[in-house]
Coordinates of N, CA and C and ligand atoms in Angstrom, one line a residue:
M28 N 75.1 67.8 33.8 CA 73.9 67.6 33.0 C 72.7 67.4 33.9
R29 N 71.7 68.2 33.6 CA 70.5 68.1 34.4 C 69.3 68.2 33.5
L30 N 68.6 67.1 33.2 CA 67.5 67.2 32.2 C 66.2 67.1 33.0
I31 N 65.2 67.9 32.7 CA 64.0 67.9 33.4 C 62.8 67.7 32.5
L32 N 62.0 66.7 32.7 CA 60.9 66.4 31.9 C 59.6 67.0 32.4
I33 N 58.9 67.8 31.6 CA 57.6 68.4 32.0 C 56.6 68.0 30.9
G34 N 55.3 68.1 31.3 CA 54.2 67.8 30.4 C 53.0 67.4 31.2
P35 N 51.9 67.2 30.5 CA 50.7 66.9 31.2 C 50.7 65.4 31.7
M36 N 49.7 65.1 32.5 CA 49.5 63.7 33.0 C 49.6 62.7 31.8
A37 N 50.2 61.6 32.0 CA 50.3 60.5 31.0 C 51.0 61.0 29.7
S38 N 51.9 61.9 29.9 CA 52.7 62.2 28.7 C 54.0 61.4 28.6
G39 N 54.2 60.5 29.6 CA 55.3 59.6 29.5 C 56.6 60.1 30.3
K40 N 56.4 61.1 31.1 CA 57.6 61.7 31.8 C 58.4 60.7 32.6
S41 N 57.6 59.8 33.3 CA 58.4 58.9 34.2 C 59.0 57.8 33.3
T42 N 58.2 57.2 32.4 CA 58.7 56.1 31.5 C 59.9 56.6 30.7
L43 N 59.7 57.7 30.0 CA 60.8 58.2 29.1 C 62.0 58.7 29.9
G44 N 61.6 59.3 31.1 CA 62.7 59.8 31.9 C 63.6 58.7 32.4
R45 N 63.0 57.6 32.8 CA 63.8 56.4 33.3 C 64.7 55.9 32.1
R46 N 64.1 55.8 30.9 CA 64.8 55.3 29.8 C 66.0 56.2 29.4
L47 N 65.7 57.5 29.4 CA 66.6 58.5 29.0 C 67.8 58.5 30.0
S48 N 67.5 58.3 31.3 CA 68.6 58.3 32.3 C 69.4 57.0 32.1
N49 N 68.8 55.9 31.8 CA 69.6 54.6 31.5 C 70.5 54.8 30.3
R50 N 69.9 55.4 29.3 CA 70.7 55.6 28.0 C 71.9 56.5 28.3
L51 N 71.7 57.5 29.1 CA 72.8 58.5 29.4 C 73.6 58.1 30.6
Q52 N 73.2 57.0 31.2 CA 73.9 56.5 32.4 C 74.0 57.6 33.5
V53 N 72.9 58.2 33.8 CA 72.8 59.2 34.9 C 71.7 58.8 35.8
D54 N 71.5 59.5 36.9 CA 70.5 59.1 37.9 C 69.1 59.5 37.4
F55 N 68.1 58.8 37.9 CA 66.7 59.2 37.6 C 66.0 59.6 38.9
I56 N 65.4 60.8 38.8 CA 64.6 61.2 40.0 C 63.2 61.6 39.6
D57 N 62.3 61.0 40.3 CA 60.9 61.2 39.9 C 60.2 62.0 41.1
I58 N 59.9 63.2 40.8 CA 59.4 64.1 41.9 C 58.2 63.5 42.6
D59 N 57.2 63.0 41.9 CA 56.1 62.4 42.5 C 56.5 61.3 43.5
K60 N 57.4 60.5 43.1 CA 57.9 59.4 43.9 C 58.6 59.9 45.2
E61 N 59.4 61.0 45.0 CA 60.1 61.6 46.1 C 59.1 62.2 47.1
V62 N 58.0 62.7 46.6 CA 56.9 63.2 47.5 C 56.3 62.0 48.3
E63 N 56.1 61.0 47.6 CA 55.5 59.8 48.3 C 56.5 59.2 49.3
K64 N 57.8 59.2 48.9 CA 58.8 58.7 49.9 C 58.8 59.5 51.1
S65 N 58.9 60.8 51.0 CA 59.1 61.6 52.2 C 57.9 61.7 53.0
A66 N 56.7 61.6 52.3 CA 55.4 61.7 53.1 C 55.1 60.3 53.7
G67 N 55.6 59.3 53.1 CA 55.3 57.9 53.6 C 53.9 57.4 53.2
V68 N 53.3 58.2 52.3 CA 51.9 57.8 51.9 C 51.8 58.1 50.4
S69 N 50.7 57.7 49.8 CA 50.5 57.9 48.3 C 50.1 59.3 48.0
I70 N 50.2 59.7 46.7 CA 49.7 61.0 46.3 C 48.2 61.1 46.5
S71 N 47.5 60.0 46.2 CA 46.1 60.0 46.4 C 45.7 60.3 47.8
W72 N 46.5 59.6 48.7 CA 46.2 59.9 50.2 C 46.4 61.4 50.5
I73 N 47.5 61.9 50.0 CA 47.8 63.3 50.3 C 46.7 64.2 49.8
F74 N 46.2 64.0 48.6 CA 45.1 64.8 48.0 C 43.8 64.6 48.9
D75 N 43.5 63.4 49.2 CA 42.3 63.1 50.0 C 42.3 63.7 51.4
V76 N 43.4 63.5 52.1 CA 43.5 63.9 53.5 C 44.0 65.3 53.7
E77 N 45.0 65.7 52.9 CA 45.6 67.0 53.1 C 45.1 68.1 52.1
G78 N 44.7 67.6 51.0 CA 44.2 68.5 49.9 C 45.3 68.9 48.9
E79 N 44.9 69.4 47.8 CA 45.8 69.7 46.7 C 46.9 70.8 47.1
E80 N 46.4 71.8 47.9 CA 47.4 72.8 48.2 C 48.6 72.3 49.0
K81 N 48.3 71.4 49.9 CA 49.4 70.8 50.7 C 50.3 69.9 49.8
F82 N 49.6 69.2 48.8 CA 50.4 68.4 47.9 C 51.4 69.3 47.1
R83 N 50.8 70.5 46.7 CA 51.7 71.4 45.9 C 52.9 71.9 46.8
E84 N 52.7 72.1 48.0 CA 53.8 72.5 48.9 C 54.8 71.4 49.0
R85 N 54.3 70.1 49.1 CA 55.3 69.0 49.2 C 56.0 68.8 47.9
E86 N 55.3 69.1 46.8 CA 55.9 69.0 45.4 C 57.0 70.0 45.3
S87 N 56.8 71.2 45.7 CA 57.8 72.3 45.5 C 59.0 72.0 46.4
K88 N 58.7 71.5 47.6 CA 59.8 71.2 48.5 C 60.7 70.1 47.9
E89 N 60.1 69.1 47.3 CA 60.9 68.0 46.7 C 61.7 68.5 45.5
L90 N 61.0 69.4 44.7 CA 61.7 69.9 43.6 C 63.0 70.7 44.0
L91 N 62.8 71.5 45.0 CA 63.9 72.3 45.5 C 65.0 71.4 46.1
K92 N 64.6 70.4 46.8 CA 65.6 69.5 47.4 C 66.4 68.7 46.4
N93 N 65.8 68.5 45.2 CA 66.5 67.7 44.2 C 67.2 68.4 43.0
I94 N 66.9 69.7 42.9 CA 67.2 70.5 41.7 C 68.7 70.7 41.6
D95 N 69.5 70.7 42.7 CA 70.9 70.9 42.5 C 71.7 69.7 42.2
K96 N 71.1 68.5 42.1 CA 71.8 67.3 41.8 C 72.3 67.4 40.4
D97 N 73.5 66.9 40.2 CA 74.1 66.9 38.8 C 74.0 65.5 38.2
N98 N 74.1 65.4 36.9 CA 74.1 64.2 36.2 C 72.8 63.4 36.5
C99 N 71.7 64.0 36.1 CA 70.4 63.3 36.4 C 69.4 63.7 35.4
V100 N 68.4 62.9 35.4 CA 67.1 63.2 34.6 C 66.0 63.3 35.7
I101 N 65.3 64.4 35.7 CA 64.2 64.6 36.7 C 62.9 64.6 36.0
A102 N 62.0 63.7 36.4 CA 60.6 63.7 35.9 C 59.7 64.5 37.0
T103 N 58.9 65.3 36.5 CA 58.0 66.1 37.4 C 56.6 65.7 37.2
G104 N 55.7 66.2 38.1 CA 54.3 66.0 38.0 C 53.7 67.0 37.0
G105 N 52.5 66.7 36.5 CA 51.9 67.6 35.5 C 51.6 69.0 36.0
G106 N 51.5 69.2 37.3 CA 51.1 70.5 37.8 C 52.3 71.3 38.3
V107 N 53.5 70.8 38.1 CA 54.6 71.5 38.7 C 54.8 73.0 38.2
V108 N 54.3 73.2 36.9 CA 54.5 74.5 36.3 C 53.5 75.6 36.8
L109 N 52.6 75.2 37.6 CA 51.6 76.1 38.1 C 52.2 77.2 39.0
S110 N 53.2 76.9 39.7 CA 53.8 77.8 40.6 C 55.0 78.6 40.0
E111 N 54.9 79.9 40.1 CA 56.0 80.7 39.6 C 57.4 80.4 40.2
V112 N 57.3 80.1 41.5 CA 58.6 79.7 42.2 C 59.1 78.4 41.5
N113 N 58.3 77.4 41.3 CA 58.7 76.2 40.6 C 59.3 76.5 39.2
R114 N 58.6 77.4 38.5 CA 59.0 77.7 37.1 C 60.4 78.3 37.1
N115 N 60.7 79.1 38.1 CA 62.0 79.6 38.2 C 63.1 78.6 38.6
I116 N 62.7 77.7 39.5 CA 63.6 76.6 39.8 C 63.9 75.7 38.6
L117 N 62.9 75.5 37.8 CA 63.2 74.6 36.6 C 64.3 75.2 35.7
K118 N 64.5 76.5 35.8 CA 65.5 77.1 34.9 C 66.9 76.6 35.2
K119 N 67.1 75.9 36.4 CA 68.4 75.3 36.7 C 68.7 74.1 35.8
G120 N 67.8 73.6 35.1 CA 68.1 72.5 34.2 C 67.7 72.8 32.8
T121 N 67.9 71.8 31.9 CA 67.4 71.8 30.5 C 66.0 71.2 30.5
V122 N 65.1 72.0 30.1 CA 63.7 71.5 30.3 C 63.1 71.0 29.0
I123 N 62.6 69.7 29.1 CA 62.1 69.0 27.9 C 60.6 68.9 28.1
Y124 N 59.8 69.4 27.2 CA 58.4 69.4 27.3 C 57.9 68.3 26.4
L125 N 57.1 67.3 26.9 CA 56.5 66.2 26.2 C 55.1 66.6 25.8
E126 N 55.0 67.2 24.6 CA 53.6 67.6 24.2 C 52.8 66.4 23.8
T127 N 51.6 66.4 24.4 CA 50.7 65.2 24.2 C 49.3 65.5 24.0
S128 N 48.6 64.8 23.1 CA 47.2 65.2 22.8 C 46.3 64.7 23.8
I129 N 45.1 65.4 23.9 CA 44.1 65.0 24.8 C 43.7 63.5 24.6
Q130 N 43.6 63.2 23.3 CA 43.1 61.8 23.0 C 44.1 60.8 23.6
T131 N 45.4 61.0 23.5 CA 46.4 60.1 24.0 C 46.3 60.0 25.6
Q132 N 46.1 61.2 26.1 CA 46.0 61.3 27.6 C 44.7 60.5 28.1
V133 N 43.6 60.6 27.3 CA 42.4 59.9 27.7 C 42.6 58.4 27.6
E134 N 43.2 58.0 26.5 CA 43.5 56.6 26.3 C 44.4 56.0 27.3
R135 N 45.4 56.7 27.7 CA 46.3 56.2 28.7 C 45.8 56.2 30.1
T136 N 44.8 57.0 30.4 CA 44.4 57.1 31.8 C 43.0 56.5 32.0
I137 N 42.5 55.8 31.0 CA 41.2 55.3 31.1 C 40.9 54.4 32.3
N138 N 41.9 53.6 32.7 CA 41.7 52.8 33.9 C 42.6 53.3 35.1
D139 N 43.0 54.5 35.0 CA 43.9 55.0 36.0 C 43.2 55.2 37.4
K140 N 43.9 54.7 38.4 CA 43.3 54.9 39.7 C 44.2 55.8 40.6
E141 N 45.2 56.3 40.0 CA 46.3 56.9 40.9 C 46.3 58.4 40.7
R142 N 45.6 59.0 39.8 CA 45.7 60.4 39.6 C 44.4 61.1 40.2
P143 N 44.6 61.7 41.3 CA 43.4 62.2 42.1 C 42.6 63.2 41.2
L144 N 43.3 64.0 40.4 CA 42.5 65.1 39.6 C 41.6 64.4 38.6
L145 N 41.9 63.2 38.2 CA 41.0 62.5 37.3 C 40.0 61.6 38.0
Q146 N 40.4 61.1 39.2 CA 39.5 60.3 40.0 C 38.2 61.1 40.4
E147 N 38.5 62.4 40.7 CA 37.5 63.3 41.3 C 36.5 63.7 40.1
S148 N 36.9 63.5 38.9 CA 36.2 64.1 37.8 C 35.2 63.1 37.2
S149 N 34.0 63.6 36.8 CA 33.0 62.8 36.2 C 33.2 62.7 34.7
N150 N 34.0 63.7 34.2 CA 34.3 63.7 32.7 C 35.8 64.0 32.6
K151 N 36.6 62.9 32.4 CA 38.0 63.0 32.4 C 38.5 63.8 31.3
E152 N 37.9 63.6 30.1 CA 38.3 64.4 28.9 C 38.1 65.9 29.1
Q153 N 37.0 66.3 29.7 CA 36.8 67.7 30.0 C 37.8 68.3 30.9
T154 N 38.1 67.5 32.0 CA 39.1 67.9 33.0 C 40.4 68.1 32.3
L155 N 40.8 67.1 31.5 CA 42.1 67.2 30.8 C 42.2 68.4 29.9
I156 N 41.0 68.7 29.2 CA 41.0 69.9 28.3 C 41.2 71.2 29.1
E157 N 40.5 71.2 30.3 CA 40.6 72.4 31.1 C 42.0 72.6 31.7
L158 N 42.6 71.5 32.1 CA 44.0 71.6 32.6 C 44.9 72.1 31.5
K159 N 44.7 71.6 30.3 CA 45.5 71.9 29.1 C 45.5 73.4 28.8
K160 N 44.3 74.0 28.9 CA 44.2 75.4 28.6 C 45.1 76.3 29.5
I161 N 45.1 75.9 30.8 CA 45.8 76.6 31.8 C 47.3 76.3 31.7
R162 N 47.6 75.0 31.5 CA 49.0 74.6 31.6 C 49.9 74.7 30.4
D163 N 49.3 74.5 29.2 CA 50.1 74.5 28.0 C 51.0 75.7 27.8
P164 N 50.4 76.9 28.0 CA 51.3 78.1 27.9 C 52.4 78.1 28.9
L165 N 52.2 77.5 30.1 CA 53.2 77.4 31.1 C 54.3 76.4 30.7
F166 N 53.9 75.3 30.2 CA 54.8 74.3 29.7 C 55.7 74.9 28.6
E167 N 55.0 75.6 27.7 CA 55.8 76.3 26.6 C 56.8 77.3 27.1
E168 N 56.3 78.1 28.1 CA 57.2 79.1 28.7 C 58.5 78.5 29.3
C169 N 58.3 77.3 29.9 CA 59.4 76.7 30.6 C 60.4 75.9 29.7
A170 N 59.8 75.5 28.6 CA 60.6 74.4 27.8 C 61.8 75.0 27.0
N171 N 62.9 74.3 27.1 CA 64.0 74.5 26.2 C 63.8 73.8 24.9
I172 N 63.3 72.6 25.0 CA 63.0 71.9 23.8 C 61.6 71.2 24.0
T173 N 60.9 71.1 22.8 CA 59.6 70.5 22.9 C 59.6 69.2 22.0
I174 N 59.2 68.1 22.6 CA 59.1 66.9 21.8 C 57.6 66.6 21.5
K175 N 57.3 66.7 20.2 CA 55.9 66.5 19.8 C 55.6 65.0 19.8
E176 N 54.4 64.7 20.2 CA 54.0 63.3 20.2 C 54.0 62.6 18.8
T177 N 54.6 61.4 18.8 CA 54.6 60.7 17.5 C 54.2 59.2 17.9
K178 N 54.1 58.4 16.8 CA 53.9 57.0 17.1 C 55.2 56.2 17.4
N179 N 56.3 57.0 17.5 CA 57.6 56.3 17.6 C 57.7 55.6 19.0
S180 N 58.6 54.6 19.0 CA 58.8 53.8 20.2 C 59.5 54.7 21.3
H181 N 59.5 54.2 22.5 CA 60.2 54.9 23.6 C 61.6 55.2 23.2
N182 N 62.3 54.1 22.7 CA 63.7 54.2 22.4 C 63.9 55.3 21.3
E183 N 63.0 55.4 20.3 CA 63.2 56.4 19.3 C 63.0 57.8 19.9
V184 N 62.0 57.9 20.8 CA 61.8 59.2 21.4 C 63.1 59.6 22.2
V185 N 63.6 58.7 22.9 CA 64.8 59.0 23.7 C 65.9 59.4 22.7
E186 N 66.1 58.8 21.6 CA 67.1 59.2 20.7 C 66.8 60.5 20.1
E187 N 65.6 60.8 19.9 CA 65.2 62.2 19.4 C 65.5 63.3 20.4
I188 N 65.3 63.0 21.6 CA 65.7 64.0 22.7 C 67.2 64.2 22.7
I189 N 67.9 63.1 22.6 CA 69.4 63.2 22.6 C 69.9 64.0 21.4
K190 N 69.2 63.7 20.3 CA 69.6 64.5 19.1 C 69.3 66.0 19.2
Q191 N 68.1 66.3 19.7 CA 67.8 67.7 19.8 C 68.6 68.4 20.8
L192 N 69.1 67.7 21.8 CA 70.0 68.3 22.8 C 71.5 68.3 22.4
N193 N 71.7 67.7 21.2 CA 73.1 67.6 20.8 C 74.0 66.8 21.8
L194 N 73.4 65.8 22.4 CA 74.1 65.0 23.3 C 74.6 63.7 22.6
K195 N 75.6 63.1 23.1 CA 76.0 61.8 22.4 C 75.7 60.7 23.3
Ligands
S3P1 C1 49.2 66.0 38.8 C2 50.0 65.1 38.1 C3 50.5 63.9 38.7 C4 50.7 64.1 40.2 C5 49.5 64.6 40.8 C6 49.0 65.9 40.2 C7 48.7 67.2 38.0 O1 51.7 63.5 38.1 O2 51.8 65.0 40.4 O3 48.5 63.6 40.7 O4 48.4 68.2 38.7 O5 48.7 67.2 36.8 P1 51.8 63.0 36.5 O6 51.9 64.1 35.6 O7 53.0 62.2 36.5 O8 50.6 62.2 36.3

């Protein structure tokens, strides 16, 4: 089993991914955290000092490094689908797209200091809308299942994913 969570920033990939992995008793791998671990610095630092392109290289490298692990849930960063190479790598797992509204993303990132693409922006909502236009078709292309945003609790969403995947 290899489940991969994709979706925009603040769609809950890390939070739900961890819960899903606990529920299924498999490992949890967070690609953003793997990037930070192997670089020894934060994602903000990488964007500031090395730039986005270098971050994308690091992100692809960590995805490739972790993709063959079995019995795991993998949470990705929101920009992982931008690269065609990454999109092909994602095919090695069952891809779950967490569809999330702009409003929810704005609410959840209002005090965020860790997402460089939003820190650099004077209008977060506009930035999120622009990213969505480019990325939504890519998320859809990669997804095996799509989980639409609801007011349900994390546990309920986890159960919904399990149901849709026909897992027990
Ligand atoms: C990014 C999303 C972030 C992180 C980096 C770039 C993006 O991950 O990878 O800041 O391009 O959308 P989250 O989706 O977990 O916020």
